[in-house]
mmCIF file of C-alpha atoms in Angstrom:
data_model
loop_
_atom_site.group_PDB
_atom_site.id
_atom_site.type_symbol
_atom_site.label_atom_id
_atom_site.label_comp_id
_atom_site.label_asym_id
_atom_site.label_seq_id
_atom_site.Cartn_x
_atom_site.Cartn_y
_atom_site.Cartn_z
ATOM 1 C CA UNK A 1 -11.050 70.260 -46.728
ATOM 2 C CA UNK A 2 -9.247 67.518 -44.927
ATOM 3 C CA UNK A 3 -10.885 64.888 -42.767
ATOM 4 C CA UNK A 4 -9.527 63.036 -39.816
ATOM 5 C CA UNK A 5 -10.353 59.383 -39.222
ATOM 6 C CA UNK A 6 -9.708 57.335 -36.100
ATOM 7 C CA UNK A 7 -8.930 53.627 -36.080
ATOM 8 C CA UNK A 8 -11.019 52.025 -33.333
ATOM 9 C CA UNK A 9 -9.962 48.499 -34.311
ATOM 10 C CA UNK A 10 -6.355 48.894 -33.028
ATOM 11 C CA UNK A 11 -7.259 49.280 -29.342
ATOM 12 C CA UNK A 12 -9.688 46.411 -29.586
ATOM 13 C CA UNK A 13 -6.983 44.248 -31.199
ATOM 14 C CA UNK A 14 -4.547 45.298 -28.526
ATOM 15 C CA UNK A 15 -6.962 44.262 -25.787
ATOM 16 C CA UNK A 16 -7.527 40.938 -27.472
ATOM 17 C CA UNK A 17 -3.794 40.319 -27.768
ATOM 18 C CA UNK A 18 -3.282 41.120 -24.110
ATOM 19 C CA UNK A 19 -6.140 38.804 -23.091
ATOM 20 C CA UNK A 20 -4.710 36.088 -25.333
ATOM 21 C CA UNK A 21 -1.314 36.416 -23.620
ATOM 22 C CA UNK A 22 -2.907 36.080 -20.195
ATOM 23 C CA UNK A 23 -4.854 33.057 -21.307
ATOM 24 C CA UNK A 24 -1.703 31.391 -22.618
ATOM 25 C CA UNK A 25 -0.038 32.048 -19.272
ATOM 26 C CA UNK A 26 -3.087 30.791 -17.309
ATOM 27 C CA UNK A 27 -1.389 27.610 -16.053
ATOM 28 C CA UNK A 28 1.584 29.534 -14.653
ATOM 29 C CA UNK A 29 -0.730 32.072 -13.024
ATOM 30 C CA UNK A 30 -2.868 29.252 -11.562
ATOM 31 C CA UNK A 31 0.265 27.641 -10.090
ATOM 32 C CA UNK A 32 1.328 30.914 -8.479
ATOM 33 C CA UNK A 33 -2.121 31.556 -7.026
ATOM 34 C CA UNK A 34 -2.565 28.010 -5.722
ATOM 35 C CA UNK A 35 0.907 28.018 -4.187
ATOM 36 C CA UNK A 36 0.333 31.439 -2.594
ATOM 37 C CA UNK A 37 -3.079 30.433 -1.221
ATOM 38 C CA UNK A 38 -1.897 27.274 0.506
ATOM 39 C CA UNK A 39 1.310 28.941 1.700
ATOM 40 C CA UNK A 40 -0.885 31.319 3.643
ATOM 41 C CA UNK A 41 -3.787 29.045 4.614
ATOM 42 C CA UNK A 42 -2.201 25.623 5.235
ATOM 43 C CA UNK A 43 0.166 25.211 8.241
ATOM 44 C CA UNK A 44 3.623 23.859 7.501
ATOM 45 C CA UNK A 45 2.912 23.937 3.743
ATOM 46 C CA UNK A 46 6.342 25.403 3.010
ATOM 47 C CA UNK A 47 8.266 23.035 5.290
ATOM 48 C CA UNK A 48 11.084 21.119 3.685
ATOM 49 C CA UNK A 49 9.452 17.752 4.536
ATOM 50 C CA UNK A 50 6.154 18.770 2.908
ATOM 51 C CA UNK A 51 7.783 20.197 -0.179
ATOM 52 C CA UNK A 52 9.598 16.855 -0.612
ATOM 53 C CA UNK A 53 6.349 14.917 -0.232
ATOM 54 C CA UNK A 54 4.560 17.165 -2.752
ATOM 55 C CA UNK A 55 7.402 16.782 -5.247
ATOM 56 C CA UNK A 56 7.089 12.982 -5.092
ATOM 57 C CA UNK A 57 3.343 13.165 -5.577
ATOM 58 C CA UNK A 58 3.711 15.597 -8.475
ATOM 59 C CA UNK A 59 6.306 13.311 -10.128
ATOM 60 C CA UNK A 60 3.890 10.370 -10.208
ATOM 61 C CA UNK A 61 1.154 12.398 -11.851
ATOM 62 C CA UNK A 62 3.560 14.145 -14.167
ATOM 63 C CA UNK A 63 4.837 10.836 -15.625
ATOM 64 C CA UNK A 64 1.321 9.843 -16.609
ATOM 65 C CA UNK A 65 0.435 13.384 -17.776
ATOM 66 C CA UNK A 66 3.461 13.494 -20.129
ATOM 67 C CA UNK A 67 2.364 10.288 -21.755
ATOM 68 C CA UNK A 68 -1.244 11.451 -21.845
ATOM 69 C CA UNK A 69 -0.178 14.704 -23.528
ATOM 70 C CA UNK A 70 1.208 12.814 -26.466
ATOM 71 C CA UNK A 71 -1.936 10.718 -26.768
ATOM 72 C CA UNK A 72 -4.267 13.757 -26.591
ATOM 73 C CA UNK A 73 -2.166 15.813 -29.012
ATOM 74 C CA UNK A 74 -2.491 12.913 -31.471
ATOM 75 C CA UNK A 75 -6.277 13.071 -31.125
ATOM 76 C CA UNK A 76 -6.751 10.132 -28.702
ATOM 77 C CA UNK A 77 -7.366 9.396 -25.089
ATOM 78 C CA UNK A 78 -5.943 6.697 -22.768
ATOM 79 C CA UNK A 79 -8.137 5.597 -19.900
ATOM 80 C CA UNK A 80 -5.997 2.534 -19.149
ATOM 81 C CA UNK A 81 -2.979 4.176 -17.584
ATOM 82 C CA UNK A 82 -4.174 3.788 -13.956
ATOM 83 C CA UNK A 83 -4.769 0.056 -14.481
ATOM 84 C CA UNK A 84 -1.385 -0.287 -16.198
ATOM 85 C CA UNK A 85 0.182 1.268 -13.102
ATOM 86 C CA UNK A 86 -1.478 -1.336 -10.911
ATOM 87 C CA UNK A 87 -0.566 -4.282 -13.155
ATOM 88 C CA UNK A 88 3.048 -3.179 -13.527
ATOM 89 C CA UNK A 89 3.341 -2.705 -9.753
ATOM 90 C CA UNK A 90 2.141 -6.256 -9.268
ATOM 91 C CA UNK A 91 4.535 -7.592 -11.900
ATOM 92 C CA UNK A 92 7.410 -5.825 -10.165
ATOM 93 C CA UNK A 93 6.343 -7.211 -6.757
ATOM 94 C CA UNK A 94 6.021 -10.747 -8.106
ATOM 95 C CA UNK A 95 9.439 -10.654 -9.728
ATOM 96 C CA UNK A 96 11.094 -9.277 -6.575
ATOM 97 C CA UNK A 97 9.520 -11.897 -4.343
ATOM 98 C CA UNK A 98 9.333 -14.971 -6.536
ATOM 99 C CA UNK A 99 11.051 -14.484 -9.880
ATOM 100 C CA UNK A 100 9.702 -16.813 -12.565
ATOM 101 C CA UNK A 101 8.923 -20.355 -11.534
ATOM 102 C CA UNK A 102 9.850 -22.822 -14.292
ATOM 103 C CA UNK A 103 7.709 -25.556 -12.676
ATOM 104 C CA UNK A 104 10.511 -28.074 -12.421
ATOM 105 C CA UNK A 105 11.852 -27.071 -9.077
ATOM 106 C CA UNK A 106 13.846 -24.203 -10.572
ATOM 107 C CA UNK A 107 13.118 -20.501 -10.781
ATOM 108 C CA UNK A 108 14.673 -17.559 -12.589
ATOM 109 C CA UNK A 109 15.556 -14.664 -10.332
ATOM 110 C CA UNK A 110 16.282 -11.119 -11.491
ATOM 111 C CA UNK A 111 18.335 -8.196 -10.352
ATOM 112 C CA UNK A 112 16.900 -4.676 -10.027
ATOM 113 C CA UNK A 113 17.813 -3.534 -13.543
ATOM 114 C CA UNK A 114 16.269 -6.631 -15.100
ATOM 115 C CA UNK A 115 13.100 -6.227 -13.068
ATOM 116 C CA UNK A 116 12.785 -2.611 -14.217
ATOM 117 C CA UNK A 117 13.306 -3.560 -17.871
ATOM 118 C CA UNK A 118 10.696 -6.355 -17.722
ATOM 119 C CA UNK A 119 8.115 -4.094 -16.103
ATOM 120 C CA UNK A 120 8.792 -1.308 -18.661
ATOM 121 C CA UNK A 121 8.356 -3.811 -21.526
ATOM 122 C CA UNK A 122 5.079 -4.978 -20.008
ATOM 123 C CA UNK A 123 3.762 -1.393 -19.876
ATOM 124 C CA UNK A 124 4.975 -0.631 -23.425
ATOM 125 C CA UNK A 125 3.334 -3.813 -24.782
ATOM 126 C CA UNK A 126 -0.015 -2.908 -23.287
ATOM 127 C CA UNK A 127 0.331 0.511 -24.920
ATOM 128 C CA UNK A 128 1.133 -1.122 -28.228
ATOM 129 C CA UNK A 129 -2.015 -3.290 -27.796
ATOM 130 C CA UNK A 130 -4.045 -0.136 -27.344
ATOM 131 C CA UNK A 131 -2.523 1.342 -30.465
ATOM 132 C CA UNK A 132 -3.195 -1.806 -32.514
ATOM 133 C CA UNK A 133 -6.817 -1.972 -31.388
ATOM 134 C CA UNK A 134 -7.305 1.637 -32.475
ATOM 135 C CA UNK A 135 -5.347 1.563 -35.772
ATOM 136 C CA UNK A 136 -5.878 -1.947 -37.055
ATOM 137 C CA UNK A 137 -9.342 -2.789 -35.732
ATOM 138 C CA UNK A 138 -10.664 0.802 -35.873
ATOM 139 C CA UNK A 139 -11.885 0.673 -32.269
ATOM 140 C CA UNK A 140 -12.580 4.137 -30.848
ATOM 141 C CA UNK A 141 -9.823 5.189 -28.424
ATOM 142 C CA UNK A 142 -12.264 5.690 -25.570
ATOM 143 C CA UNK A 143 -13.654 2.152 -25.953
ATOM 144 C CA UNK A 144 -10.308 0.461 -26.631
ATOM 145 C CA UNK A 145 -8.602 1.936 -23.594
ATOM 146 C CA UNK A 146 -11.674 1.460 -21.424
ATOM 147 C CA UNK A 147 -11.548 -2.252 -22.273
ATOM 148 C CA UNK A 148 -7.829 -2.400 -21.560
ATOM 149 C CA UNK A 149 -8.493 -0.644 -18.243
ATOM 150 C CA UNK A 150 -10.659 -3.610 -17.108
ATOM 151 C CA UNK A 151 -8.346 -6.249 -18.558
ATOM 152 C CA UNK A 152 -5.235 -4.818 -16.883
ATOM 153 C CA UNK A 153 -7.005 -4.347 -13.568
ATOM 154 C CA UNK A 154 -8.362 -7.874 -13.683
ATOM 155 C CA UNK A 155 -4.891 -9.238 -14.493
ATOM 156 C CA UNK A 156 -3.457 -7.323 -11.533
ATOM 157 C CA UNK A 157 -6.005 -8.909 -9.219
ATOM 158 C CA UNK A 158 -5.304 -12.374 -10.636
ATOM 159 C CA UNK A 159 -1.614 -12.049 -9.881
ATOM 160 C CA UNK A 160 -2.216 -12.433 -6.151
ATOM 161 C CA UNK A 161 -5.945 -13.246 -5.870
ATOM 162 C CA UNK A 162 -6.451 -9.663 -4.726
ATOM 163 C CA UNK A 163 -3.780 -9.761 -2.040
ATOM 164 C CA UNK A 164 -0.845 -7.447 -1.501
ATOM 165 C CA UNK A 165 2.770 -8.382 -2.247
ATOM 166 C CA UNK A 166 4.549 -7.117 0.906
ATOM 167 C CA UNK A 167 8.156 -6.659 1.984
ATOM 168 C CA UNK A 168 9.680 -5.821 -1.419
ATOM 169 C CA UNK A 169 13.092 -5.296 0.073
ATOM 170 C CA UNK A 170 14.821 -7.412 -2.523
ATOM 171 C CA UNK A 171 17.441 -10.051 -2.022
ATOM 172 C CA UNK A 172 21.171 -9.261 -2.051
ATOM 173 C CA UNK A 173 21.858 -12.718 -3.356
ATOM 174 C CA UNK A 174 19.947 -11.975 -6.562
ATOM 175 C CA UNK A 175 21.031 -8.386 -6.897
ATOM 176 C CA UNK A 176 17.560 -6.950 -6.178
ATOM 177 C CA UNK A 177 18.240 -5.369 -2.807
ATOM 178 C CA UNK A 178 18.531 -1.967 -4.465
ATOM 179 C CA UNK A 179 14.938 -2.069 -5.639
ATOM 180 C CA UNK A 180 13.622 0.210 -2.818
ATOM 181 C CA UNK A 181 16.197 2.843 -3.793
ATOM 182 C CA UNK A 182 14.221 3.737 -6.883
ATOM 183 C CA UNK A 183 11.325 5.109 -4.830
ATOM 184 C CA UNK A 184 13.001 6.276 -1.628
ATOM 185 C CA UNK A 185 16.560 6.999 -2.672
ATOM 186 C CA UNK A 186 17.987 10.413 -3.509
ATOM 187 C CA UNK A 187 20.871 11.987 -5.446
ATOM 188 C CA UNK A 188 22.301 15.312 -4.312
ATOM 189 C CA UNK A 189 19.405 15.584 -1.911
ATOM 190 C CA UNK A 190 16.790 15.289 -4.709
ATOM 191 C CA UNK A 191 14.592 12.120 -4.875
ATOM 192 C CA UNK A 192 15.500 9.657 -7.628
ATOM 193 C CA UNK A 193 11.938 9.876 -8.933
ATOM 194 C CA UNK A 194 12.453 13.596 -9.674
ATOM 195 C CA UNK A 195 15.710 12.873 -11.612
ATOM 196 C CA UNK A 196 13.858 10.237 -13.637
ATOM 197 C CA UNK A 197 11.023 12.652 -14.300
ATOM 198 C CA UNK A 198 13.491 15.295 -15.494
ATOM 199 C CA UNK A 199 15.010 12.824 -17.914
ATOM 200 C CA UNK A 200 11.610 11.688 -19.259
ATOM 201 C CA UNK A 201 10.441 15.303 -19.606
ATOM 202 C CA UNK A 202 13.542 16.327 -21.522
ATOM 203 C CA UNK A 203 13.248 13.336 -23.846
ATOM 204 C CA UNK A 204 9.546 13.996 -24.404
ATOM 205 C CA UNK A 205 10.086 17.690 -25.062
ATOM 206 C CA UNK A 206 12.870 16.882 -27.466
ATOM 207 C CA UNK A 207 10.648 14.418 -29.348
ATOM 208 C CA UNK A 208 7.802 16.908 -29.487
ATOM 209 C CA UNK A 209 9.770 19.906 -30.681
ATOM 210 C CA UNK A 210 12.921 18.694 -32.414
ATOM 211 C CA UNK A 211 12.069 15.523 -34.319
ATOM 212 C CA UNK A 212 9.969 14.579 -37.359
ATOM 213 C CA UNK A 213 8.021 12.216 -35.151
ATOM 214 C CA UNK A 214 6.981 15.111 -32.932
ATOM 215 C CA UNK A 215 5.783 17.114 -35.955
ATOM 216 C CA UNK A 216 3.884 14.012 -37.165
ATOM 217 C CA UNK A 217 2.159 13.705 -33.768
ATOM 218 C CA UNK A 218 0.894 17.268 -33.999
ATOM 219 C CA UNK A 219 -0.074 16.806 -37.625
ATOM 220 C CA UNK A 220 -2.107 13.682 -36.914
ATOM 221 C CA UNK A 221 -3.987 15.395 -34.064
ATOM 222 C CA UNK A 222 -4.568 18.606 -36.059
ATOM 223 C CA UNK A 223 -5.782 16.995 -39.271
ATOM 224 C CA UNK A 224 -5.465 13.211 -39.520
ATOM 225 C CA UNK A 225 -6.576 12.961 -43.118
ATOM 226 C CA UNK A 226 -4.350 15.809 -44.192
ATOM 227 C CA UNK A 227 -1.393 14.202 -42.413
ATOM 228 C CA UNK A 228 -2.051 10.863 -44.170
ATOM 229 C CA UNK A 229 -2.231 12.567 -47.554
ATOM 230 C CA UNK A 230 1.079 14.244 -46.736
ATOM 231 C CA UNK A 231 2.789 10.870 -46.263
ATOM 232 C CA UNK A 232 2.595 10.560 -42.504
ATOM 233 C CA UNK A 233 2.230 6.984 -41.292
ATOM 234 C CA UNK A 234 -0.734 7.667 -39.048
ATOM 235 C CA UNK A 235 -0.907 4.133 -37.697
ATOM 236 C CA UNK A 236 2.728 4.117 -36.502
ATOM 237 C CA UNK A 237 2.346 7.552 -34.900
ATOM 238 C CA UNK A 238 -0.704 6.438 -32.899
ATOM 239 C CA UNK A 239 0.937 3.191 -31.842
ATOM 240 C CA UNK A 240 3.955 5.143 -30.642
ATOM 241 C CA UNK A 241 1.997 7.599 -28.499
ATOM 242 C CA UNK A 242 0.088 4.774 -26.810
ATOM 243 C CA UNK A 243 3.279 2.802 -26.290
ATOM 244 C CA UNK A 244 4.910 5.881 -24.714
ATOM 245 C CA UNK A 245 1.890 6.348 -22.461
ATOM 246 C CA UNK A 246 2.114 2.702 -21.363
ATOM 247 C CA UNK A 247 5.802 3.130 -20.693
ATOM 248 C CA UNK A 248 5.194 6.159 -18.471
ATOM 249 C CA UNK A 249 2.527 4.221 -16.583
ATOM 250 C CA UNK A 250 4.953 1.310 -16.049
ATOM 251 C CA UNK A 251 7.465 3.799 -14.545
ATOM 252 C CA UNK A 252 4.866 4.978 -12.089
ATOM 253 C CA UNK A 253 4.027 1.380 -11.115
ATOM 254 C CA UNK A 254 7.717 0.722 -10.495
ATOM 255 C CA UNK A 255 8.231 3.844 -8.411
ATOM 256 C CA UNK A 256 5.133 3.270 -6.232
ATOM 257 C CA UNK A 257 6.020 -0.386 -5.547
ATOM 258 C CA UNK A 258 9.525 0.766 -4.652
ATOM 259 C CA UNK A 259 8.308 3.629 -2.410
ATOM 260 C CA UNK A 260 5.819 1.510 -0.471
ATOM 261 C CA UNK A 261 8.005 -1.635 -0.691
ATOM 262 C CA UNK A 262 4.721 -3.353 -1.382
ATOM 263 C CA UNK A 263 2.345 -3.644 -4.343
ATOM 264 C CA UNK A 264 -1.419 -3.898 -4.326
ATOM 265 C CA UNK A 265 -3.718 -4.586 -7.338
ATOM 266 C CA UNK A 266 -5.789 -1.492 -6.601
ATOM 267 C CA UNK A 267 -2.763 0.753 -7.103
ATOM 268 C CA UNK A 268 -3.375 3.477 -9.690
ATOM 269 C CA UNK A 269 -7.162 3.699 -9.435
ATOM 270 C CA UNK A 270 -8.408 7.000 -10.947
ATOM 271 C CA UNK A 271 -4.834 8.030 -11.755
ATOM 272 C CA UNK A 272 -5.938 8.555 -15.395
ATOM 273 C CA UNK A 273 -8.245 11.374 -14.304
ATOM 274 C CA UNK A 274 -5.441 13.318 -12.669
ATOM 275 C CA UNK A 275 -3.227 12.773 -15.717
ATOM 276 C CA UNK A 276 -5.967 14.126 -18.081
ATOM 277 C CA UNK A 277 -6.542 17.053 -15.714
ATOM 278 C CA UNK A 278 -2.840 17.995 -15.662
ATOM 279 C CA UNK A 279 -2.535 17.753 -19.464
ATOM 280 C CA UNK A 280 -5.674 19.819 -20.106
ATOM 281 C CA UNK A 281 -4.813 22.368 -17.408
ATOM 282 C CA UNK A 282 -1.368 22.686 -19.071
ATOM 283 C CA UNK A 283 -2.926 23.794 -22.344
ATOM 284 C CA UNK A 284 -3.283 20.520 -24.231
ATOM 285 C CA UNK A 285 -6.403 20.701 -26.441
ATOM 286 C CA UNK A 286 -8.796 17.800 -26.126
ATOM 287 C CA UNK A 287 -9.543 18.172 -29.821
ATOM 288 C CA UNK A 288 -5.908 17.324 -30.581
ATOM 289 C CA UNK A 289 -3.070 19.058 -32.420
ATOM 290 C CA UNK A 290 -2.027 21.408 -29.628
ATOM 291 C CA UNK A 291 -0.120 21.006 -26.340
ATOM 292 C CA UNK A 292 3.258 21.432 -24.682
ATOM 293 C CA UNK A 293 5.228 19.201 -22.345
ATOM 294 C CA UNK A 294 6.282 22.237 -20.257
ATOM 295 C CA UNK A 295 2.655 23.249 -19.793
ATOM 296 C CA UNK A 296 1.736 19.760 -18.742
ATOM 297 C CA UNK A 297 4.438 19.715 -16.075
ATOM 298 C CA UNK A 298 3.089 23.004 -14.669
ATOM 299 C CA UNK A 299 -0.402 21.489 -14.774
ATOM 300 C CA UNK A 300 0.824 18.480 -12.802
ATOM 301 C CA UNK A 301 2.261 20.819 -10.170
ATOM 302 C CA UNK A 302 -1.094 22.672 -9.929
ATOM 303 C CA UNK A 303 -3.001 19.379 -9.472
ATOM 304 C CA UNK A 304 -0.441 18.020 -6.977
ATOM 305 C CA UNK A 305 -0.241 21.173 -4.844
ATOM 306 C CA UNK A 306 -4.077 21.495 -4.950
ATOM 307 C CA UNK A 307 -4.548 17.858 -3.775
ATOM 308 C CA UNK A 308 -1.938 18.019 -1.015
ATOM 309 C CA UNK A 309 -2.978 21.467 0.061
ATOM 310 C CA UNK A 310 -6.600 20.480 0.465
ATOM 311 C CA UNK A 311 -5.542 17.475 2.531
ATOM 312 C CA UNK A 312 -3.455 19.702 4.816
ATOM 313 C CA UNK A 313 -6.445 22.025 5.267
ATOM 314 C CA UNK A 314 -8.580 19.085 6.283
ATOM 315 C CA UNK A 315 -10.956 19.323 3.310
ATOM 316 C CA UNK A 316 -13.155 16.226 2.877
ATOM 317 C CA UNK A 317 -12.016 13.751 0.184
ATOM 318 C CA UNK A 318 -15.495 14.069 -1.367
ATOM 319 C CA UNK A 319 -15.018 17.818 -1.824
ATOM 320 C CA UNK A 320 -11.568 17.184 -3.225
ATOM 321 C CA UNK A 321 -13.107 15.169 -5.967
ATOM 322 C CA UNK A 322 -15.680 17.886 -6.711
ATOM 323 C CA UNK A 323 -12.956 20.535 -6.826
ATOM 324 C CA UNK A 324 -10.806 18.510 -9.246
ATOM 325 C CA UNK A 325 -13.792 18.021 -11.521
ATOM 326 C CA UNK A 326 -14.458 21.772 -11.508
ATOM 327 C CA UNK A 327 -10.821 22.457 -12.340
ATOM 328 C CA UNK A 328 -11.029 20.166 -15.416
ATOM 329 C CA UNK A 329 -14.245 21.784 -16.592
ATOM 330 C CA UNK A 330 -12.830 25.274 -16.102
ATOM 331 C CA UNK A 331 -9.622 24.349 -17.974
ATOM 332 C CA UNK A 332 -11.599 23.103 -20.986
ATOM 333 C CA UNK A 333 -13.887 26.151 -21.017
ATOM 334 C CA UNK A 334 -10.911 28.523 -20.825
ATOM 335 C CA UNK A 335 -9.186 26.605 -23.609
ATOM 336 C CA UNK A 336 -12.203 27.015 -25.873
ATOM 337 C CA UNK A 337 -12.330 30.721 -25.024
ATOM 338 C CA UNK A 338 -8.649 31.050 -25.848
ATOM 339 C CA UNK A 339 -9.241 29.505 -29.265
ATOM 340 C CA UNK A 340 -11.965 31.995 -30.015
ATOM 341 C CA UNK A 341 -9.794 34.946 -28.968
ATOM 342 C CA UNK A 342 -6.849 33.573 -30.980
ATOM 343 C CA UNK A 343 -9.044 33.205 -34.083
ATOM 344 C CA UNK A 344 -10.237 36.805 -33.631
ATOM 345 C CA UNK A 345 -6.676 38.132 -33.375
ATOM 346 C CA UNK A 346 -5.567 36.200 -36.449
ATOM 347 C CA UNK A 347 -8.539 37.420 -38.398
ATOM 348 C CA UNK A 348 -7.809 40.998 -37.467
ATOM 349 C CA UNK A 349 -4.182 40.642 -38.466
ATOM 350 C CA UNK A 350 -5.215 39.296 -41.872
ATOM 351 C CA UNK A 351 -7.720 42.081 -42.587
ATOM 352 C CA UNK A 352 -5.635 44.960 -41.233
#
């Protein structure tokens, strides 16, 4: 007598796999839904002028989020990026207006390229300082970057005694008249900031997916001790990710000072929160070892469209803060849920 058995695990596994696929695509789905909602609810949301403004806002957050993604993947956090933005904006403004006073009646003036290089070096050095505090002095990343946040913000205030550096139009005599072009110029109808973002994103994605350094970053975040035992120089990897984060923050400081043609020491306040939100929303795990640059870019678009759309709808700034906080919490909860579903699917595949 023959017996017939049914496999009830297969449909359950299929449902889990489908749910896992939807969870992996959650950022893209969120972008589509947010875009569709504001396209219907907010007047002039799809106008060319508004799309241009949103793209510029997204670019600023995306720079920081790309650097933050590397830091979080490596198992860290960088709270100092907003203050680095402010300090680097002030450095750029000071160099455009005054150069470097030698104190003997002479001063050194710089052209636009030299100003950009100096500002980028300043941002990178602050990032290296963060990395050294964490790797050499064993300071927790949260505490180290929180301290740097205050130091950088204080230094930005000291640059001008809290005042704004206005009229950063540059001087043709010194070759700095092109400074505003970085923030307000365009190539082929696309803002220069977007072209710079595309270059940074391509470089970051290449590092993350095509280089030994990228594999080491994921290894350190996934299992730091295991990576060290495998021969990975954990200290150098951590210093690199914080240096890269500082470099991205310096770029944002440059672009903002150029766009506004002015720099203020309060520039960049709370920018680190938007960067973390974009990275987490894009699928970067706060526990480290997992994340994608492409996902972070989509997350930055979601945050940017959400912020600008709420403004266009006249939503209170207080409610905007509440909504952003809820988005971050939801992203982390969904990420944890995805990990549980993924573990269930893997376990089923191993036992079937």
